[in-house]
Coordinates of C-alpha atoms and ligand atoms in Angstrom, one line a residue:
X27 CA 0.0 0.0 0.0
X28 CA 2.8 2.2 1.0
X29 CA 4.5 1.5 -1.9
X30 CA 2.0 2.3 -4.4
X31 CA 1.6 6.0 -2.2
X32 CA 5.4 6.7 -2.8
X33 CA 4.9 5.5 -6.6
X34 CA 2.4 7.9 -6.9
X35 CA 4.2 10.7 -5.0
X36 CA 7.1 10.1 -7.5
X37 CA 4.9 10.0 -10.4
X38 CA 3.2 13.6 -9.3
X39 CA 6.4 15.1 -9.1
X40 CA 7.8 13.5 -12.3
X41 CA 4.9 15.5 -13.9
X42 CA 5.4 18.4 -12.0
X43 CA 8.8 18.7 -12.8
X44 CA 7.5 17.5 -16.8
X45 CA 5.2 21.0 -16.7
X46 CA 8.3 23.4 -16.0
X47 CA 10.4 22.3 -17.9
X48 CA 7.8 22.4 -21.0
X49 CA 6.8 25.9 -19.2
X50 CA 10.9 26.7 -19.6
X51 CA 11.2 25.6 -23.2
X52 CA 8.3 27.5 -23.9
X53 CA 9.6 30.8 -22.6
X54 CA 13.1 30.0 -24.3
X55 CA 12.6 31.3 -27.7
X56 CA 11.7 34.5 -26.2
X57 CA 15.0 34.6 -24.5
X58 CA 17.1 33.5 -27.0
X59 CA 15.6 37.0 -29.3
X60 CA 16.7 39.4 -25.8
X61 CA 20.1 37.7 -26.0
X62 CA 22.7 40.5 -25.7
X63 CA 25.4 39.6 -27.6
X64 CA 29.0 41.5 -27.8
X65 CA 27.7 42.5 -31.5
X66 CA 24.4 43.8 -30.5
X67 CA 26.1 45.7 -27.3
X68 CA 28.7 47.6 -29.3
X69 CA 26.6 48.5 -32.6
X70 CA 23.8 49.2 -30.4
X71 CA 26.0 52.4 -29.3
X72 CA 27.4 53.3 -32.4
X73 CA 26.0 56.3 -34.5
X74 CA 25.1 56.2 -37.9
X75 CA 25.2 53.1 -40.6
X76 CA 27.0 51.2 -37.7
X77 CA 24.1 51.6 -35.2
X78 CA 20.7 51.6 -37.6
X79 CA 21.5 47.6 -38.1
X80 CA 20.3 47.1 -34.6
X81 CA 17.1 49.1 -34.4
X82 CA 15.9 48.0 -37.9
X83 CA 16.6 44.5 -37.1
X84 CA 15.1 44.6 -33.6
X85 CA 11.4 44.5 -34.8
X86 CA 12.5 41.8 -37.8
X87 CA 10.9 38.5 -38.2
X88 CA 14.6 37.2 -37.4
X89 CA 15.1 38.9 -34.4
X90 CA 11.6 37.2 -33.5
X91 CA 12.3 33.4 -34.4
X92 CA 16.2 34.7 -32.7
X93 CA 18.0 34.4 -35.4
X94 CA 21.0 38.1 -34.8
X95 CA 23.7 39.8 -36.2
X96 CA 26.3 37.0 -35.8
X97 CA 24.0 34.0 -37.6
X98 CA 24.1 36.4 -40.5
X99 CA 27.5 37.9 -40.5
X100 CA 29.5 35.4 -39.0
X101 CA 32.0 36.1 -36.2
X102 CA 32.1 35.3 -32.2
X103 CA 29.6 36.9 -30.4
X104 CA 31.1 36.5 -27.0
X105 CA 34.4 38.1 -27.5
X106 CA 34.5 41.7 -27.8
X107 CA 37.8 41.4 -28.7
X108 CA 38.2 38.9 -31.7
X109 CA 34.1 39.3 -32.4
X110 CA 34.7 40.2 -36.2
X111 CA 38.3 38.1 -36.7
X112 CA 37.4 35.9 -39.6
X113 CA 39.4 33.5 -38.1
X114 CA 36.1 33.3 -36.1
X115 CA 34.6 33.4 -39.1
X116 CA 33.4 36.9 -39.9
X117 CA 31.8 37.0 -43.3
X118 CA 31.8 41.1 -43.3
X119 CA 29.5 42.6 -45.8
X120 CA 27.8 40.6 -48.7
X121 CA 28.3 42.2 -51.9
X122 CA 25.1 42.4 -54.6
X123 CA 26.0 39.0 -56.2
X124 CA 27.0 37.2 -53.0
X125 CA 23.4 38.1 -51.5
X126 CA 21.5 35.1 -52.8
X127 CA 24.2 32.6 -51.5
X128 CA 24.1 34.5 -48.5
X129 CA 20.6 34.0 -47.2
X130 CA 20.3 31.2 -49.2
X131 CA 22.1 29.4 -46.5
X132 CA 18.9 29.1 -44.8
X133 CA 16.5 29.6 -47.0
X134 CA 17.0 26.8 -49.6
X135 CA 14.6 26.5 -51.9
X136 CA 14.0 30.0 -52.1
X137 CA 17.7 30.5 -53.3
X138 CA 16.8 27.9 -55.9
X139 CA 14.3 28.8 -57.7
X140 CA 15.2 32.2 -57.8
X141 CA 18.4 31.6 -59.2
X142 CA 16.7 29.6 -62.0
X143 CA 14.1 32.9 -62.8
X144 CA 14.5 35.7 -64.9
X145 CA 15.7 37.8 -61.4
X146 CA 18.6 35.4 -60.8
X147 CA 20.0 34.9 -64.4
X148 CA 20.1 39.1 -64.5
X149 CA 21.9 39.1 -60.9
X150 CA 24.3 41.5 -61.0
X151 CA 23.2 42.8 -64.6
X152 CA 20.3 45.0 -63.0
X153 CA 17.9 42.5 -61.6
X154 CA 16.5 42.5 -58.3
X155 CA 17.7 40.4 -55.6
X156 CA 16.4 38.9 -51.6
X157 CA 17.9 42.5 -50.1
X158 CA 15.8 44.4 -52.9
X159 CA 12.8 43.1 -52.3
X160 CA 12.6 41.9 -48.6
X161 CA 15.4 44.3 -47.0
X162 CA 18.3 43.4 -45.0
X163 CA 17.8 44.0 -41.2
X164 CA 14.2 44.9 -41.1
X165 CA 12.8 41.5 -42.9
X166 CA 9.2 41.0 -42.2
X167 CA 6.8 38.4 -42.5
X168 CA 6.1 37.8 -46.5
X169 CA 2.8 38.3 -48.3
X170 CA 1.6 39.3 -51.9
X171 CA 1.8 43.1 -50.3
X172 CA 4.9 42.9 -51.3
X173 CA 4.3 42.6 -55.2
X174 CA 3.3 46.5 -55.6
X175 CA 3.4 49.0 -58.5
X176 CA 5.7 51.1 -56.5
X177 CA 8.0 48.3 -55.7
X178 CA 7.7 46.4 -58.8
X179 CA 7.5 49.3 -61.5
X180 CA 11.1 50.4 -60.5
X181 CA 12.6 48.5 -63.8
X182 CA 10.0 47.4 -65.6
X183 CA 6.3 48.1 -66.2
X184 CA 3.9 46.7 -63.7
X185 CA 1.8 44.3 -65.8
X186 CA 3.3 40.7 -65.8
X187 CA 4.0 42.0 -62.3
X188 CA 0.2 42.3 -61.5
X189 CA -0.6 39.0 -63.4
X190 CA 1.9 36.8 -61.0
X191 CA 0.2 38.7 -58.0
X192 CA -3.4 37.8 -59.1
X193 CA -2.0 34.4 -59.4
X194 CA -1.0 33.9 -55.9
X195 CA -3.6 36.4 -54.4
X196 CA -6.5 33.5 -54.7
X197 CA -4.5 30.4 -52.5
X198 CA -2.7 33.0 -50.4
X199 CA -6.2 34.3 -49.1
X200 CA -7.1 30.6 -48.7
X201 CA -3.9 29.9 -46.5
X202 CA -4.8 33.1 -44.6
X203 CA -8.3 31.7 -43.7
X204 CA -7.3 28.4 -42.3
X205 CA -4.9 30.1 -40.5
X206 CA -7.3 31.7 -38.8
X207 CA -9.7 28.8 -38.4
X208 CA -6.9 26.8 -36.9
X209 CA -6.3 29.9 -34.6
X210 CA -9.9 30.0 -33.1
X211 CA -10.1 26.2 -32.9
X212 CA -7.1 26.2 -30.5
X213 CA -7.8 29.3 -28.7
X214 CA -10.6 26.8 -27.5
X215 CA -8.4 24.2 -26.5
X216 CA -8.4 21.9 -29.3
X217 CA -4.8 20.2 -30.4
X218 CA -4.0 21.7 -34.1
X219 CA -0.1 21.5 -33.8
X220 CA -0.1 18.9 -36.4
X221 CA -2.8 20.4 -38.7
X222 CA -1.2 23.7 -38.2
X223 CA 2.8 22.4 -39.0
X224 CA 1.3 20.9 -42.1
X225 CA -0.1 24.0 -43.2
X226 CA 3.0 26.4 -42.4
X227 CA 4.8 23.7 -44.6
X228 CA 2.3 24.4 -47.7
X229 CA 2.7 27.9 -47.1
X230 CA 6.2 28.7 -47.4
X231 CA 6.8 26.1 -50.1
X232 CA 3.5 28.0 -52.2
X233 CA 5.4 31.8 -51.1
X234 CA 8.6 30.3 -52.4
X235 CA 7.0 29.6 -55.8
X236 CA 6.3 33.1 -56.4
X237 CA 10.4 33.5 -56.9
X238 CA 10.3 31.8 -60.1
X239 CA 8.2 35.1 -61.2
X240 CA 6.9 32.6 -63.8
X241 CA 3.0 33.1 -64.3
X242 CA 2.5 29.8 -66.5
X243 CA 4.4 27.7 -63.5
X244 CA 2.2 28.9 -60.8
X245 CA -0.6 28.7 -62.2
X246 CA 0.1 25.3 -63.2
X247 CA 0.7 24.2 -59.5
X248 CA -2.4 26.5 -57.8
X249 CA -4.3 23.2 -58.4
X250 CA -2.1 20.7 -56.6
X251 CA -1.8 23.4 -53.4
X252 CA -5.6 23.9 -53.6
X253 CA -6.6 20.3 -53.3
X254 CA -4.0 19.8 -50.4
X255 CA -5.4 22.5 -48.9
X256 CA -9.1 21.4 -49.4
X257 CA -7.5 17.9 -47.0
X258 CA -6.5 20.2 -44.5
X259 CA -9.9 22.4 -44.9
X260 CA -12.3 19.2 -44.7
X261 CA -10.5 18.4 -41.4
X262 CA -11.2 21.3 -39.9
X263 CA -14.6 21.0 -41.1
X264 CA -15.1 18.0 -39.4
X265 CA -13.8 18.8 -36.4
X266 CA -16.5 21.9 -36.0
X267 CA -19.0 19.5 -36.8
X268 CA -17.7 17.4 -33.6
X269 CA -17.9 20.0 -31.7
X270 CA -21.3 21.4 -33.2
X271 CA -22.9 18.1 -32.3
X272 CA -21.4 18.1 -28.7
X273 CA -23.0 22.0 -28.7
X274 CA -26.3 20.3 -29.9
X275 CA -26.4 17.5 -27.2
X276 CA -25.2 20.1 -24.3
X277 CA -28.4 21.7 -25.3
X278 CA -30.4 18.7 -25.1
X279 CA -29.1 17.8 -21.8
X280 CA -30.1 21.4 -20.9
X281 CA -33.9 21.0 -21.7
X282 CA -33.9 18.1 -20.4
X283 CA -33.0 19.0 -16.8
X284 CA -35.0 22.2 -16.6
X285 CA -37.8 20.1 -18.1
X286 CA -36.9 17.9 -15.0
X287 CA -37.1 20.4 -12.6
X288 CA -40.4 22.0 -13.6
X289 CA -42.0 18.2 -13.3
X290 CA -40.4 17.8 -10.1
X291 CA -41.7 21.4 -9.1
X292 CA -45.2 19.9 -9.9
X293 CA -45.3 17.1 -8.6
X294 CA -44.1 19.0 -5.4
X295 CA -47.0 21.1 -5.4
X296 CA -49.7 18.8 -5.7
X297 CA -48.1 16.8 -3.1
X298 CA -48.4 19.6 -0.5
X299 CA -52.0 20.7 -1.4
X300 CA -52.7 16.8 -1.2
X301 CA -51.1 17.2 2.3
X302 CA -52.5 21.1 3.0
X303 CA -55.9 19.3 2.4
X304 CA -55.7 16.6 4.7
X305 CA -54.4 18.5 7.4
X306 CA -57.4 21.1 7.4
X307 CA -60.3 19.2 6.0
Ligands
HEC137 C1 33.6 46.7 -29.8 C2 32.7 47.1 -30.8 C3 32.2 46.1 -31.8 C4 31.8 44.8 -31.7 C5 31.9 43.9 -30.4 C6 31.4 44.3 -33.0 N1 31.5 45.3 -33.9 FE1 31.0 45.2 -35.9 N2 31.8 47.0 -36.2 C7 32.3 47.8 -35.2 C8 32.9 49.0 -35.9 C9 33.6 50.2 -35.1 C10 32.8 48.8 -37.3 C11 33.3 49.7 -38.4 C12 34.8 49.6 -38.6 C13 35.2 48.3 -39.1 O1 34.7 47.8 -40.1 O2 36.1 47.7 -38.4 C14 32.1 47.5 -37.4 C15 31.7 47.0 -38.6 C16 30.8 45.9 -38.8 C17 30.2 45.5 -40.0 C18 30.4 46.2 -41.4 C19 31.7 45.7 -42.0 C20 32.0 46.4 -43.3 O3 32.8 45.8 -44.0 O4 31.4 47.5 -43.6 C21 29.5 44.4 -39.8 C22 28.6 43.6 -40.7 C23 29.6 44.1 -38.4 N3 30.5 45.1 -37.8 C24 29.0 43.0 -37.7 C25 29.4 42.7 -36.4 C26 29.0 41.4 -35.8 C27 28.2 40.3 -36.5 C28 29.5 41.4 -34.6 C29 29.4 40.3 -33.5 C30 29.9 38.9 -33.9 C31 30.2 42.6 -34.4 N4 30.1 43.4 -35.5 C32 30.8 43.0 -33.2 C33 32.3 47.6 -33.9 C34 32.0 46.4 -33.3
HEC138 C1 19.1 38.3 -42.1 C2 20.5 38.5 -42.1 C3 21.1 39.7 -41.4 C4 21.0 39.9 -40.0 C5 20.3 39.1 -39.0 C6 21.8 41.1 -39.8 N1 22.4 41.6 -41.0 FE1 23.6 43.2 -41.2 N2 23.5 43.0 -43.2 C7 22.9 42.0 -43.9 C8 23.1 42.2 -45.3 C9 22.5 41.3 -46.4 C10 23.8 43.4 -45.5 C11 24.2 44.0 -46.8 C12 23.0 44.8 -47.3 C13 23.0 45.5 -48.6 O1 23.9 45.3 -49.3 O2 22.1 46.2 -48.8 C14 24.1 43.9 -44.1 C15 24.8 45.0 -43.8 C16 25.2 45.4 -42.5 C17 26.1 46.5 -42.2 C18 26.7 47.5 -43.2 C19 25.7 48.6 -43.3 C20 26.1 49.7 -44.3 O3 25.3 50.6 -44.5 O4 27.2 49.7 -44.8 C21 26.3 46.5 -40.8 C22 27.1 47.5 -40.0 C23 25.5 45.4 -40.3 N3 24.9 44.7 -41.3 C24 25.4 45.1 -39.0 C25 24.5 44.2 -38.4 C26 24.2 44.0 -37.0 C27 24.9 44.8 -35.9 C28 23.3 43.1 -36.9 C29 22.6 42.6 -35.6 C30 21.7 43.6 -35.0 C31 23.0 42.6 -38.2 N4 23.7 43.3 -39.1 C32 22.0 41.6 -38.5 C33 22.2 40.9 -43.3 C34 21.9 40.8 -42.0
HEC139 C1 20.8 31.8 -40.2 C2 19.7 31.5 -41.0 C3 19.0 32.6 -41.8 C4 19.6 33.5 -42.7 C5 21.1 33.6 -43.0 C6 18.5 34.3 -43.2 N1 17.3 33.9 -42.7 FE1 15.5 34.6 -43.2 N2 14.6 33.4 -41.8 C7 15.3 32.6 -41.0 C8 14.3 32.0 -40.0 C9 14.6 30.9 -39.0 C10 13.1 32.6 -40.3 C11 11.7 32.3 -39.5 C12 11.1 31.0 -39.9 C13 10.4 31.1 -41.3 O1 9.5 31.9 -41.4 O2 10.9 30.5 -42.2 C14 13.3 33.5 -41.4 C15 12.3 34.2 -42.0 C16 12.4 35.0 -43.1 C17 11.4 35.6 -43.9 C18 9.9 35.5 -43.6 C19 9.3 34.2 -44.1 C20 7.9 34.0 -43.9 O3 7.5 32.9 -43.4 O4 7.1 34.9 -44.2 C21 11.9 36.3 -44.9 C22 11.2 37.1 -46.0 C23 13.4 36.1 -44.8 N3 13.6 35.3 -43.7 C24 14.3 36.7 -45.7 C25 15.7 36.6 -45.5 C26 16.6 37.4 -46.3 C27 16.3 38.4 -47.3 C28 17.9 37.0 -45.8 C29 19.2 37.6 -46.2 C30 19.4 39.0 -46.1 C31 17.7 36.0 -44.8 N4 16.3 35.8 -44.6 C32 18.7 35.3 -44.1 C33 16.6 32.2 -41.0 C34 17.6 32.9 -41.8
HEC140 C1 11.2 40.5 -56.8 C2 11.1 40.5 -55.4 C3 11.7 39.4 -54.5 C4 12.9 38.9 -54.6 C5 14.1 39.2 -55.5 C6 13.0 37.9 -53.5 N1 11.8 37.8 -52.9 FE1 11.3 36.5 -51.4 N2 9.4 37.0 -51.5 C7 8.8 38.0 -52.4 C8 7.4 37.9 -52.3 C9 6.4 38.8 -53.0 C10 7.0 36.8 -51.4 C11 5.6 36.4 -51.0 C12 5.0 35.5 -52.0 C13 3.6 35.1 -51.7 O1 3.0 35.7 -50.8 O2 3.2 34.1 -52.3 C14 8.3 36.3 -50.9 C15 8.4 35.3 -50.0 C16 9.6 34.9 -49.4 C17 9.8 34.0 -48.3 C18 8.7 33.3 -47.6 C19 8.5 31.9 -48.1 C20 9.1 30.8 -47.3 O3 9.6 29.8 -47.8 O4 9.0 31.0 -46.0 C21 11.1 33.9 -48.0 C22 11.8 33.1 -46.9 C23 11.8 34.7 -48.9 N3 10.9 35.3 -49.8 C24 13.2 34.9 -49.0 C25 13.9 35.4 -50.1 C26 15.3 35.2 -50.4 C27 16.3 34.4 -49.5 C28 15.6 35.8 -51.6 C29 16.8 35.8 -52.4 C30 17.4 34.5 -52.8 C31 14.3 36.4 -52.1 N4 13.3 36.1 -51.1 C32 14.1 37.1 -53.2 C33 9.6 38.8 -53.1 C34 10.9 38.7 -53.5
HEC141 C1 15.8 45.9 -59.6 C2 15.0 45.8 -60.8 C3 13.7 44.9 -60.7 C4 12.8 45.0 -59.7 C5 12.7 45.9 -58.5 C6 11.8 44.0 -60.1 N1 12.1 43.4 -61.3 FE1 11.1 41.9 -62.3 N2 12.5 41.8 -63.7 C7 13.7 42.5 -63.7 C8 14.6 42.1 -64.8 C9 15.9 42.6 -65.1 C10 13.8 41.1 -65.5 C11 14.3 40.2 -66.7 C12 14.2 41.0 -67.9 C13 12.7 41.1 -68.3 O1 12.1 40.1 -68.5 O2 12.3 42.3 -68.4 C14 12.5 40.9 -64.8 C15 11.5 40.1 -65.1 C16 10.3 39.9 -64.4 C17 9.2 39.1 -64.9 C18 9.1 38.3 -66.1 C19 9.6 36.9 -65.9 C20 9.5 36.1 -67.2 O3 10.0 35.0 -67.2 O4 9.0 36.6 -68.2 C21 8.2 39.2 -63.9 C22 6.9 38.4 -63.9 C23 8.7 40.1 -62.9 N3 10.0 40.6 -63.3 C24 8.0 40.4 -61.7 C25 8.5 41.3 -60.8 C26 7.7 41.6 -59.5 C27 6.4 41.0 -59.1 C28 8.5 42.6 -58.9 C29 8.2 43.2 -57.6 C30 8.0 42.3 -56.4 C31 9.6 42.9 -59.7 N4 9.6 42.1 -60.8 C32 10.6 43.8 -59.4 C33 14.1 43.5 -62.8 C34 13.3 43.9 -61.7

């Protein structure tokens, strides 16, 4: 008996111990964006082009998934002293051509098929490139906003431009959408993770199609995102109908036990007239 009672103890504060850790690891990424390095101390109090890095980036979609200067640029950020030796491996300041390579690191696919569009093959020769369109330090979160007349009429004129955005702007709205439904299912409590890491896959690899600034190939593959989309969309469909009919027999049970009480009310009442009446004949 006692043995079981210390089992459970243990077990209590296995879980115990479970909740803040997972509380810890959930703070973490938060930390790891506040992280002062040596690179973000010094530039921090530096005037000019040497300082405006920090400021712009602070508010970046980097700084937020904590991703700083030094993941970028290379060097040591603990070392005030050898923080930009490139024998720590301090990549300086990316020229025009080296850009694509140079966030490509990370971002893969993107590089890819933009090297293989009309943008990369006129890299260096007047095209656009990553910094162009998205910046360098303050990089936000992409959308079809970005695909503009003012931002896209710079070099040439806006209409194949406009054509590639009305291609996108249809699944992209879509995405958006279930994004949201996803949002308000779990703000209710209901486990999306796995729906929701299938959908941030479909979404970055349908944004990085838009870098192949080819209208015939994304219109070709809008029809293969949209039915793998319409899975994700009839899941979540089915799980509001769950919860509809859970809503539906809540209700029931409701009638039911007021309908219970108001008999039991009655009954109650004729009872004590039955009993008022034989107590004063
Ligand atoms: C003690 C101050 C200090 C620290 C620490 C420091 N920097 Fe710098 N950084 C400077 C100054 C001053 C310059 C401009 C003079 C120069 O290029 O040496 C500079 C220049 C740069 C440049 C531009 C280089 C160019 O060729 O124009 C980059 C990029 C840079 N730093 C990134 C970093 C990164 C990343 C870290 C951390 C790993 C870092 N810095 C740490 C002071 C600092
Ligand atoms: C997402 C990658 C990325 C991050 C993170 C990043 N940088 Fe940069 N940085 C660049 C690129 C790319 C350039 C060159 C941009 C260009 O040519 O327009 C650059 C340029 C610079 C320059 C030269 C600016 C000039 O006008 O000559 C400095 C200084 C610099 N970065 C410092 C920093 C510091 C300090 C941080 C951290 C707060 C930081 N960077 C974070 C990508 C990054
Ligand atoms: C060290 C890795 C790394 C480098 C280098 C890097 N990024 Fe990122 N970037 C990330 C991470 C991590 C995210 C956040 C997760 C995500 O959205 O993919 C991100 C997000 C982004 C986003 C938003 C994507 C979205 O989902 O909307 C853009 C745009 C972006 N980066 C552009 C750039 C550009 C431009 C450069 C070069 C100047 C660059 N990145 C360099 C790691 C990197
Ligand atoms: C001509 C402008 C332009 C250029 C050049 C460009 N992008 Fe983009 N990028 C966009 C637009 C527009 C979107 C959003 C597309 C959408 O919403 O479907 C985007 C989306 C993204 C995303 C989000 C997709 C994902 O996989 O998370 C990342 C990351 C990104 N770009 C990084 C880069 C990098 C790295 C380069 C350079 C190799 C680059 N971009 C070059 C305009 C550009
Ligand atoms: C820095 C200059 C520059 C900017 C900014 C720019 N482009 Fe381009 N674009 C080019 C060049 C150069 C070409 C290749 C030559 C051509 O086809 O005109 C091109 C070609 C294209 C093509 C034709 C591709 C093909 O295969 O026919 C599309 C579509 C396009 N750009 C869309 C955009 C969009 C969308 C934006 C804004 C997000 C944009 N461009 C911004 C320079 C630019």
């Amino acid at each position: 008996m006692t043995g079981t009672g210390a089992a459970q103890r243990t077990y209590r504060y296995l879980q115990l111990i479970f909740f803040l850790v997972t509380l810890i690891a959930r703070v973490d990424p938060a930390a790891a964006q506040t992280a002062e390095t040596v690179c973000i101390q010094c530039h921090g109090s530096q005037p000019g082009r040497l300082g405006a890095p920090v400021r712009e980036w602070q508010t970046s979609i980097h700084a937020a998934n904590g991703i700083s200067c030094h993941n970028c640029h290379g060097g040591d950020p603990t070392d005030v002293a050898m923080a930009m030796s490139p024998e720590r491996g301090f990549l300086g300041v990316p020229n025009e051509r080296a850009i694509p390579g140079f966030c490509g690191r990370c971002h893969v696919g993107v590089q890819e098929d933009y090297l293989a569009s009309a943008h990369g093959r006129a890299l260096g020769k007047g095209g656009p490139q990553c910094v162009t369109c998205h910046g360098n330090h303050a990089v936000l979160n992409a959308s079809p906003d970005l695909i503009n007349p003012k931002d896209c009429s710079r070099c040439h004129d806006y209409g194949r431009a406009g054509e590639i955005k009305s291609a996108v702007l249809e699944t992209d709205r879509r995405i958006t959408e279930l994004e949201r439904q996803l949002l308000s299912l779990r703000h209710i409590g209901i486990a999306t993770r796995e729906m929701e890491g299938e959908l941030f896959a479909l979404r970055n690899r349908f944004h990085r199609l838009f870098h192949s600034v080819d209208v015939e190939k994304v219109r070709s593959q809008t029809a293969g995102f949209q039915t793998e989309l319409g899975k994700i969309s009839g899941r979540i469909a089915e799980v509001e109908a769950k919860l509809n009919r859970r809503k539906l027999w809540g209700g029931a049970m409701v009638v039911l036990l007021v309908g219970c009480g108001i008999l039991s009310l009655l009954i109650y009442r004729s009872y004590r007239e039955e009993i008022d009446r034989s107590q004063h004949p």
